[in-house]
Amino acid sequence: MTEKFKLLVIGSNSFSGSHFVAEALSSGHRVWGVSRSAEPEQIFLAYRWKCRDGGEHIANDENFSFASIDLNKDLDKLIELIDHVQPQIIVNFAAQGMVAESWLNPTHWYKTNTVSQVALHDELRKKTYIKKYVHVTTPEVYGSTDGGWIKENWNFAPSTPYAVSRAACDLHLHSFYEAYGFPVVFTRAANVYGPGQQLYRVIPRALLSARTGKQMQLHGGGLSVRAFIHIKDVVRATLKLAIEGEPGTSWHLSTNESISIVKLVKQIFEICDADFENLVQCSEERLGKDQNYLLDSTAMRQKYGWYDEVTLKEGLGETLDWVDANLPSLKRLPWDYQHKS
């Protein structure tokens, strides 16, 4: 029988966080979720959806508890909860995202992604009941991977306030592993997508544009290249690493295929039978935009037998189904990034 764990997930309201909670609950683990905001609409929370067999919601009162706690303001409250739960595993998705906006309010990004995280980790390193701490970070710490697919030992070269703030936290955590044996495991995933993603991300935004006839902007003509991986494949790997990953290690989670943003958007418009030429407008590239993020995930595949199961075509179809099923509600919501300081 597979051992069951107590997991505490920071950033459980995020796109990736909510899908991870759903995966952990579906695997029989007990989960506590923490985010600074109250739970958003159910359509954005994977663990509030129906079970795969059509039964009740994945989360219930017996297997999941949620608390709204702001890491920037209520560290004592968060540590009090952690001491009460005493989870064996903590998985941290919490971060101030969005690259372009990090230039406008860089102090907010450094506060959330670095300073508050350091304060949290300085408390967590003293908790002997924590057996694993999974830090969900980003490939942006590497800068543009123009030389091709890179491995986990690639040098950091961040090019935006967002990326610098994440790289600083990664380096800080590595120093805590070296000095205190803090059981951190790092994950860096390629561009993640799937049902329930924030509407300002390129895939849901393109799907909504195609379905509603509302124009969308394509920064820099969409020439940058990315690898897109379905959220189901990412959270399977993340849960595997949370349970079996060796402290001090870093892991890439990616497909082996890349695509330019413009080709991706054209593919979406073809699926939706929409007019790309009239609905998509090219605009200037964003400041500090990296041309490529290409992660070599060979290590994860060889060590754990993991592989990406969902093809891009299948994943886009599934995400379109989610958009269509919730289109009246999605039309009423803002499609642009809403900054929270």
CSV table of C-alpha atoms in Angstrom, one decimal:
chain,number,residue,atom,x,y,z
A,1,MET,CA,0.0,0.0,0.0
A,2,THR,CA,1.4,3.4,-1.0
A,3,GLU,CA,2.2,5.6,2.0
A,4,LYS,CA,-0.1,8.6,2.5
A,5,PHE,CA,1.3,12.0,3.6
A,6,LYS,CA,0.2,15.3,5.0
A,7,LEU,CA,1.0,18.0,2.5
A,8,LEU,CA,0.7,21.7,2.9
A,9,VAL,CA,0.5,23.6,-0.4
A,10,ILE,CA,1.4,27.3,-0.5
A,11,GLY,CA,-0.2,29.1,-3.4
A,12,SER,CA,-3.0,26.5,-3.7
A,13,ASN,CA,-5.3,29.0,-5.5
A,14,SER,CA,-2.8,29.4,-8.4
A,15,PHE,CA,-3.4,27.5,-11.7
A,16,SER,CA,-0.6,25.0,-11.0
A,17,GLY,CA,-1.3,24.9,-7.3
A,18,SER,CA,-4.9,24.0,-7.7
A,19,HIS,CA,-4.2,21.2,-10.1
A,20,PHE,CA,-1.5,19.9,-7.8
A,21,VAL,CA,-3.9,19.9,-4.9
A,22,ALA,CA,-6.3,17.9,-7.1
A,23,GLU,CA,-3.6,15.4,-8.0
A,24,ALA,CA,-2.5,14.9,-4.4
A,25,LEU,CA,-6.1,14.5,-3.2
A,26,SER,CA,-6.9,12.0,-6.0
A,27,SER,CA,-3.8,10.0,-4.8
A,28,GLY,CA,-5.2,9.8,-1.3
A,29,HIS,CA,-3.1,12.3,0.5
A,30,ARG,CA,-4.4,14.8,3.1
A,31,VAL,CA,-3.9,18.4,2.0
A,32,TRP,CA,-3.9,21.9,3.5
A,33,GLY,CA,-4.0,24.8,1.1
A,34,VAL,CA,-2.8,28.3,1.7
A,35,SER,CA,-3.1,31.4,-0.6
A,36,ARG,CA,-3.2,35.1,0.1
A,37,SER,CA,-6.5,35.5,-1.7
A,38,ALA,CA,-9.8,33.8,-0.9
A,39,GLU,CA,-10.7,30.9,-3.2
A,40,PRO,CA,-11.7,32.3,-6.7
A,41,GLU,CA,-14.6,31.1,-8.8
A,42,GLN,CA,-14.8,27.3,-8.9
A,43,ILE,CA,-14.1,27.2,-12.6
A,44,PHE,CA,-10.5,28.2,-11.8
A,45,LEU,CA,-10.0,25.6,-9.0
A,46,ALA,CA,-9.3,22.1,-10.3
A,47,TYR,CA,-9.8,20.5,-6.9
A,48,ARG,CA,-13.4,21.9,-6.7
A,49,TRP,CA,-14.3,20.1,-10.0
A,50,LYS,CA,-16.0,16.7,-10.1
A,51,CYS,CA,-14.0,13.6,-9.7
A,52,ARG,CA,-12.8,11.8,-12.8
A,53,ASP,CA,-15.5,9.1,-12.2
A,54,GLY,CA,-18.2,11.7,-12.1
A,55,GLY,CA,-18.6,11.6,-8.4
A,56,GLU,CA,-18.5,14.4,-5.8
A,57,HIS,CA,-15.9,17.2,-5.9
A,58,ILE,CA,-12.3,16.1,-5.5
A,59,ALA,CA,-11.9,18.2,-2.3
A,60,ASN,CA,-14.1,17.7,0.7
A,61,ASP,CA,-14.1,18.5,4.4
A,62,GLU,CA,-12.2,15.4,5.3
A,63,ASN,CA,-9.3,15.6,2.9
A,64,PHE,CA,-8.8,19.3,2.3
A,65,SER,CA,-8.6,22.5,4.4
A,66,PHE,CA,-8.0,26.0,3.1
A,67,ALA,CA,-6.7,29.1,4.8
A,68,SER,CA,-6.3,32.6,3.4
A,69,ILE,CA,-2.9,33.8,4.6
A,70,ASP,CA,-0.7,36.5,3.0
A,71,LEU,CA,3.0,35.5,3.2
A,72,ASN,CA,4.1,39.1,3.0
A,73,LYS,CA,2.0,40.2,6.0
A,74,ASP,CA,1.1,37.2,8.1
A,75,LEU,CA,4.2,35.0,8.4
A,76,ASP,CA,3.5,34.3,12.0
A,77,LYS,CA,0.0,33.0,11.2
A,78,LEU,CA,1.4,30.8,8.5
A,79,ILE,CA,4.0,29.3,10.8
A,80,GLU,CA,1.3,28.7,13.4
A,81,LEU,CA,-0.7,26.8,10.9
A,82,ILE,CA,2.3,24.8,9.8
A,83,ASP,CA,3.2,23.9,13.4
A,84,HIS,CA,-0.4,22.8,14.0
A,85,VAL,CA,-0.5,20.6,10.9
A,86,GLN,CA,3.1,19.4,11.0
A,87,PRO,CA,3.1,18.3,7.3
A,88,GLN,CA,5.8,16.0,6.2
A,89,ILE,CA,5.8,17.7,2.8
A,90,ILE,CA,5.4,21.4,1.8
A,91,VAL,CA,5.0,22.4,-1.8
A,92,ASN,CA,5.4,26.1,-2.6
A,93,PHE,CA,3.8,27.6,-5.7
A,94,ALA,CA,3.5,31.1,-4.3
A,95,ALA,CA,5.2,33.8,-6.4
A,96,GLN,CA,4.5,37.2,-7.9
A,97,GLY,CA,4.3,36.3,-11.6
A,98,MET,CA,4.1,38.2,-14.9
A,99,VAL,CA,7.3,39.4,-16.4
A,100,ALA,CA,6.3,42.6,-18.1
A,101,GLU,CA,4.6,44.1,-15.0
A,102,SER,CA,7.7,43.3,-12.8
A,103,TRP,CA,9.4,46.3,-14.5
A,104,LEU,CA,6.6,48.6,-13.2
A,105,ASN,CA,6.7,47.6,-9.6
A,106,PRO,CA,10.0,45.7,-9.0
A,107,THR,CA,9.9,46.1,-5.3
A,108,HIS,CA,6.7,44.1,-5.1
A,109,TRP,CA,8.3,41.2,-6.9
A,110,TYR,CA,11.4,41.2,-4.7
A,111,LYS,CA,9.3,41.4,-1.6
A,112,THR,CA,7.1,38.4,-2.5
A,113,ASN,CA,9.6,36.3,-4.4
A,114,THR,CA,12.7,36.8,-2.4
A,115,VAL,CA,12.4,38.7,1.0
A,116,SER,CA,9.3,37.0,2.3
A,117,GLN,CA,10.4,33.7,1.0
A,118,VAL,CA,13.7,34.0,2.9
A,119,ALA,CA,11.8,34.8,6.1
A,120,LEU,CA,9.6,31.8,5.6
A,121,HIS,CA,12.5,29.4,4.9
A,122,ASP,CA,14.4,30.7,7.9
A,123,GLU,CA,11.5,29.5,10.1
A,124,LEU,CA,11.0,26.2,8.2
A,125,ARG,CA,14.6,25.1,8.5
A,126,LYS,CA,14.0,24.7,12.2
A,127,LYS,CA,11.0,22.3,11.7
A,128,THR,CA,12.3,18.7,12.0
A,129,TYR,CA,8.9,17.2,11.0
A,130,ILE,CA,9.4,18.6,7.4
A,131,LYS,CA,10.9,15.8,5.3
A,132,LYS,CA,10.6,17.5,1.9
A,133,TYR,CA,10.2,21.1,0.7
A,134,VAL,CA,9.4,21.4,-3.0
A,135,HIS,CA,10.2,24.8,-4.5
A,136,VAL,CA,8.3,25.4,-7.8
A,137,THR,CA,10.5,27.8,-9.6
A,138,THR,CA,10.9,28.9,-13.2
A,139,PRO,CA,13.1,28.5,-16.3
A,140,GLU,CA,13.4,32.2,-16.5
A,141,VAL,CA,16.2,32.1,-14.1
A,142,TYR,CA,18.4,30.8,-17.0
A,143,GLY,CA,17.5,33.7,-19.3
A,144,SER,CA,17.1,32.9,-23.0
A,145,THR,CA,18.3,29.4,-23.8
A,146,ASP,CA,19.5,30.3,-27.3
A,147,GLY,CA,22.0,27.5,-27.4
A,148,GLY,CA,19.3,24.8,-27.5
A,149,TRP,CA,17.9,22.4,-24.9
A,150,ILE,CA,19.6,23.0,-21.5
A,151,LYS,CA,20.1,20.7,-18.5
A,152,GLU,CA,19.5,21.4,-14.9
A,153,ASN,CA,23.1,22.5,-14.2
A,154,TRP,CA,22.9,25.5,-16.6
A,155,ASN,CA,24.1,28.8,-15.3
A,156,PHE,CA,21.7,31.5,-14.2
A,157,ALA,CA,21.4,34.6,-16.4
A,158,PRO,CA,18.0,36.3,-15.5
A,159,SER,CA,17.0,39.2,-17.6
A,160,THR,CA,14.0,40.8,-15.8
A,161,PRO,CA,13.1,41.8,-12.2
A,162,TYR,CA,10.8,38.8,-12.0
A,163,ALA,CA,13.5,36.4,-13.1
A,164,VAL,CA,16.1,38.0,-10.9
A,165,SER,CA,13.8,37.7,-7.9
A,166,ARG,CA,13.2,34.0,-8.5
A,167,ALA,CA,16.9,33.3,-9.1
A,168,ALA,CA,17.9,35.0,-5.9
A,169,CYS,CA,15.4,32.8,-4.0
A,170,ASP,CA,16.7,29.7,-5.7
A,171,LEU,CA,20.3,30.6,-4.7
A,172,HIS,CA,19.3,31.3,-1.2
A,173,LEU,CA,17.5,28.0,-0.8
A,174,HIS,CA,20.5,26.2,-2.2
A,175,SER,CA,22.7,27.8,0.5
A,176,PHE,CA,20.2,26.6,3.1
A,177,TYR,CA,20.5,23.1,1.8
A,178,GLU,CA,24.3,23.3,1.9
A,179,ALA,CA,24.4,24.9,5.4
A,180,TYR,CA,21.5,23.3,7.2
A,181,GLY,CA,20.5,20.2,5.1
A,182,PHE,CA,17.2,21.9,4.4
A,183,PRO,CA,15.3,19.3,2.3
A,184,VAL,CA,14.6,21.4,-0.8
A,185,VAL,CA,13.8,20.0,-4.2
A,186,PHE,CA,13.6,22.4,-7.1
A,187,THR,CA,11.3,22.0,-10.1
A,188,ARG,CA,11.3,24.1,-13.3
A,189,ALA,CA,8.6,23.4,-15.8
A,190,ALA,CA,8.2,24.6,-19.4
A,191,ASN,CA,5.2,26.7,-20.3
A,192,VAL,CA,2.3,25.1,-18.5
A,193,TYR,CA,-1.3,25.2,-19.8
A,194,GLY,CA,-4.6,23.5,-19.4
A,195,PRO,CA,-8.2,24.0,-18.2
A,196,GLY,CA,-8.6,26.6,-15.5
A,197,GLN,CA,-5.6,28.7,-16.5
A,198,GLN,CA,-5.6,32.5,-15.9
A,199,LEU,CA,-7.2,34.3,-18.8
A,200,TYR,CA,-4.2,36.6,-19.5
A,201,ARG,CA,-2.1,33.6,-20.5
A,202,VAL,CA,-1.6,33.1,-24.2
A,203,ILE,CA,-3.6,29.9,-24.7
A,204,PRO,CA,-6.8,30.8,-22.9
A,205,ARG,CA,-6.6,34.3,-24.3
A,206,ALA,CA,-6.3,33.0,-27.8
A,207,LEU,CA,-9.1,30.6,-27.3
A,208,LEU,CA,-11.3,33.3,-26.0
A,209,SER,CA,-10.4,35.7,-28.8
A,210,ALA,CA,-11.2,33.0,-31.3
A,211,ARG,CA,-14.6,32.2,-29.7
A,212,THR,CA,-15.7,35.8,-29.0
A,213,GLY,CA,-14.2,37.7,-32.0
A,214,LYS,CA,-12.4,40.1,-29.6
A,215,GLN,CA,-8.9,41.1,-30.9
A,216,MET,CA,-5.7,40.0,-29.1
A,217,GLN,CA,-2.2,41.4,-29.2
A,218,LEU,CA,0.8,39.2,-30.2
A,219,HIS,CA,3.9,40.8,-28.6
A,220,GLY,CA,6.9,40.9,-31.0
A,221,GLY,CA,4.9,39.1,-33.6
A,222,GLY,CA,5.0,35.9,-31.6
A,223,LEU,CA,8.4,34.9,-32.8
A,224,SER,CA,9.7,33.6,-29.4
A,225,VAL,CA,9.9,29.9,-29.0
A,226,ARG,CA,8.5,27.8,-26.1
A,227,ALA,CA,7.7,24.2,-25.2
A,228,PHE,CA,4.1,23.8,-23.9
A,229,ILE,CA,3.4,21.1,-21.4
A,230,HIS,CA,-0.1,20.1,-20.0
A,231,ILE,CA,-0.7,20.7,-16.4
A,232,LYS,CA,-1.7,17.1,-15.7
A,233,ASP,CA,1.8,16.0,-16.8
A,234,VAL,CA,3.5,18.6,-14.6
A,235,VAL,CA,1.6,17.8,-11.4
A,236,ARG,CA,2.1,14.1,-11.8
A,237,ALA,CA,5.9,14.8,-11.9
A,238,THR,CA,5.7,17.3,-9.0
A,239,LEU,CA,3.9,14.8,-6.7
A,240,LYS,CA,6.4,12.1,-7.6
A,241,LEU,CA,9.3,14.5,-6.7
A,242,ALA,CA,7.5,15.6,-3.5
A,243,ILE,CA,7.5,12.0,-2.3
A,244,GLU,CA,10.6,10.5,-3.8
A,245,GLY,CA,12.9,13.4,-4.9
A,246,GLU,CA,16.3,13.6,-3.2
A,247,PRO,CA,16.9,16.9,-1.3
A,248,GLY,CA,19.3,19.3,-3.0
A,249,THR,CA,18.3,18.2,-6.6
A,250,SER,CA,16.7,20.2,-9.5
A,251,TRP,CA,14.4,18.8,-12.1
A,252,HIS,CA,13.2,20.0,-15.5
A,253,LEU,CA,9.6,19.2,-16.6
A,254,SER,CA,9.1,19.7,-20.3
A,255,THR,CA,8.0,18.1,-23.6
A,256,ASN,CA,10.6,17.5,-26.2
A,257,GLU,CA,8.8,19.7,-28.8
A,258,SER,CA,8.9,23.4,-29.2
A,259,ILE,CA,6.7,25.8,-31.1
A,260,SER,CA,6.8,29.6,-31.8
A,261,ILE,CA,4.0,31.6,-30.2
A,262,VAL,CA,2.6,32.7,-33.6
A,263,LYS,CA,2.4,29.1,-34.8
A,264,LEU,CA,0.7,28.1,-31.6
A,265,VAL,CA,-1.9,30.9,-31.9
A,266,LYS,CA,-2.5,30.1,-35.6
A,267,GLN,CA,-3.1,26.4,-34.6
A,268,ILE,CA,-5.6,27.6,-31.9
A,269,PHE,CA,-7.5,29.7,-34.5
A,270,GLU,CA,-7.6,26.8,-36.9
A,271,ILE,CA,-9.1,24.5,-34.2
A,272,CYS,CA,-11.7,27.2,-33.5
A,273,ASP,CA,-12.3,27.9,-37.2
A,274,ALA,CA,-11.6,31.6,-36.5
A,275,ASP,CA,-10.0,34.4,-38.6
A,276,PHE,CA,-6.4,34.8,-37.4
A,277,GLU,CA,-5.6,37.7,-39.8
A,278,ASN,CA,-8.4,39.9,-38.6
A,279,LEU,CA,-8.4,39.1,-34.9
A,280,VAL,CA,-4.6,39.0,-34.1
A,281,GLN,CA,-2.6,42.2,-34.0
A,282,CYS,CA,1.2,42.3,-33.7
A,283,SER,CA,2.7,44.7,-31.1
A,284,GLU,CA,6.1,45.6,-29.8
A,285,GLU,CA,8.1,43.0,-27.9
A,286,ARG,CA,8.0,43.2,-24.1
A,287,LEU,CA,11.0,44.6,-22.3
A,288,GLY,CA,13.5,41.9,-21.4
A,289,LYS,CA,11.6,39.1,-23.3
A,290,ASP,CA,13.7,36.0,-23.7
A,291,GLN,CA,13.6,34.4,-27.1
A,292,ASN,CA,13.7,30.7,-26.0
A,293,TYR,CA,13.0,28.6,-23.0
A,294,LEU,CA,14.0,25.0,-23.9
A,295,LEU,CA,14.4,22.6,-21.0
A,296,ASP,CA,16.0,19.1,-21.3
A,297,SER,CA,13.9,16.8,-19.2
A,298,THR,CA,16.0,13.6,-19.8
A,299,ALA,CA,16.9,13.3,-16.1
A,300,MET,CA,13.3,13.1,-14.9
A,301,ARG,CA,12.5,10.6,-17.7
A,302,GLN,CA,15.4,8.3,-16.9
A,303,LYS,CA,15.3,8.5,-13.1
A,304,TYR,CA,11.5,8.2,-12.6
A,305,GLY,CA,10.2,6.8,-15.9
A,306,TRP,CA,8.1,10.0,-16.2
A,307,TYR,CA,7.0,11.2,-19.6
A,308,ASP,CA,4.5,13.7,-21.0
A,309,GLU,CA,1.3,11.9,-21.9
A,310,VAL,CA,-0.9,14.7,-23.2
A,311,THR,CA,-0.1,15.9,-26.7
A,312,LEU,CA,-0.5,19.6,-27.6
A,313,LYS,CA,-3.4,18.9,-29.8
A,314,GLU,CA,-5.2,16.9,-27.1
A,315,GLY,CA,-4.4,19.5,-24.5
A,316,LEU,CA,-5.7,22.4,-26.6
A,317,GLY,CA,-8.9,20.5,-27.3
A,318,GLU,CA,-9.4,19.9,-23.6
A,319,THR,CA,-8.7,23.5,-22.7
A,320,LEU,CA,-11.2,24.6,-25.5
A,321,ASP,CA,-13.8,22.3,-24.0
A,322,TRP,CA,-13.3,24.1,-20.6
A,323,VAL,CA,-13.6,27.5,-22.3
A,324,ASP,CA,-16.8,26.5,-24.2
A,325,ALA,CA,-18.3,25.0,-21.0
A,326,ASN,CA,-17.7,28.2,-19.1
A,327,LEU,CA,-17.9,30.8,-21.9
A,328,PRO,CA,-20.7,33.0,-20.4
A,329,SER,CA,-18.8,33.4,-17.1
A,330,LEU,CA,-15.4,33.9,-18.8
A,331,LYS,CA,-16.8,36.7,-21.0
A,332,ARG,CA,-17.7,38.7,-17.9
A,333,LEU,CA,-14.2,38.4,-16.4
A,334,PRO,CA,-11.2,40.6,-17.2
A,335,TRP,CA,-8.7,39.1,-19.6
A,336,ASP,CA,-5.8,41.3,-18.6
A,337,TYR,CA,-3.4,40.7,-15.7
A,338,GLN,CA,-4.7,42.2,-12.4
A,339,HIS,CA,-1.8,43.2,-10.2
A,340,LYS,CA,-2.0,42.6,-6.4
A,341,SER,CA,0.6,44.4,-4.4
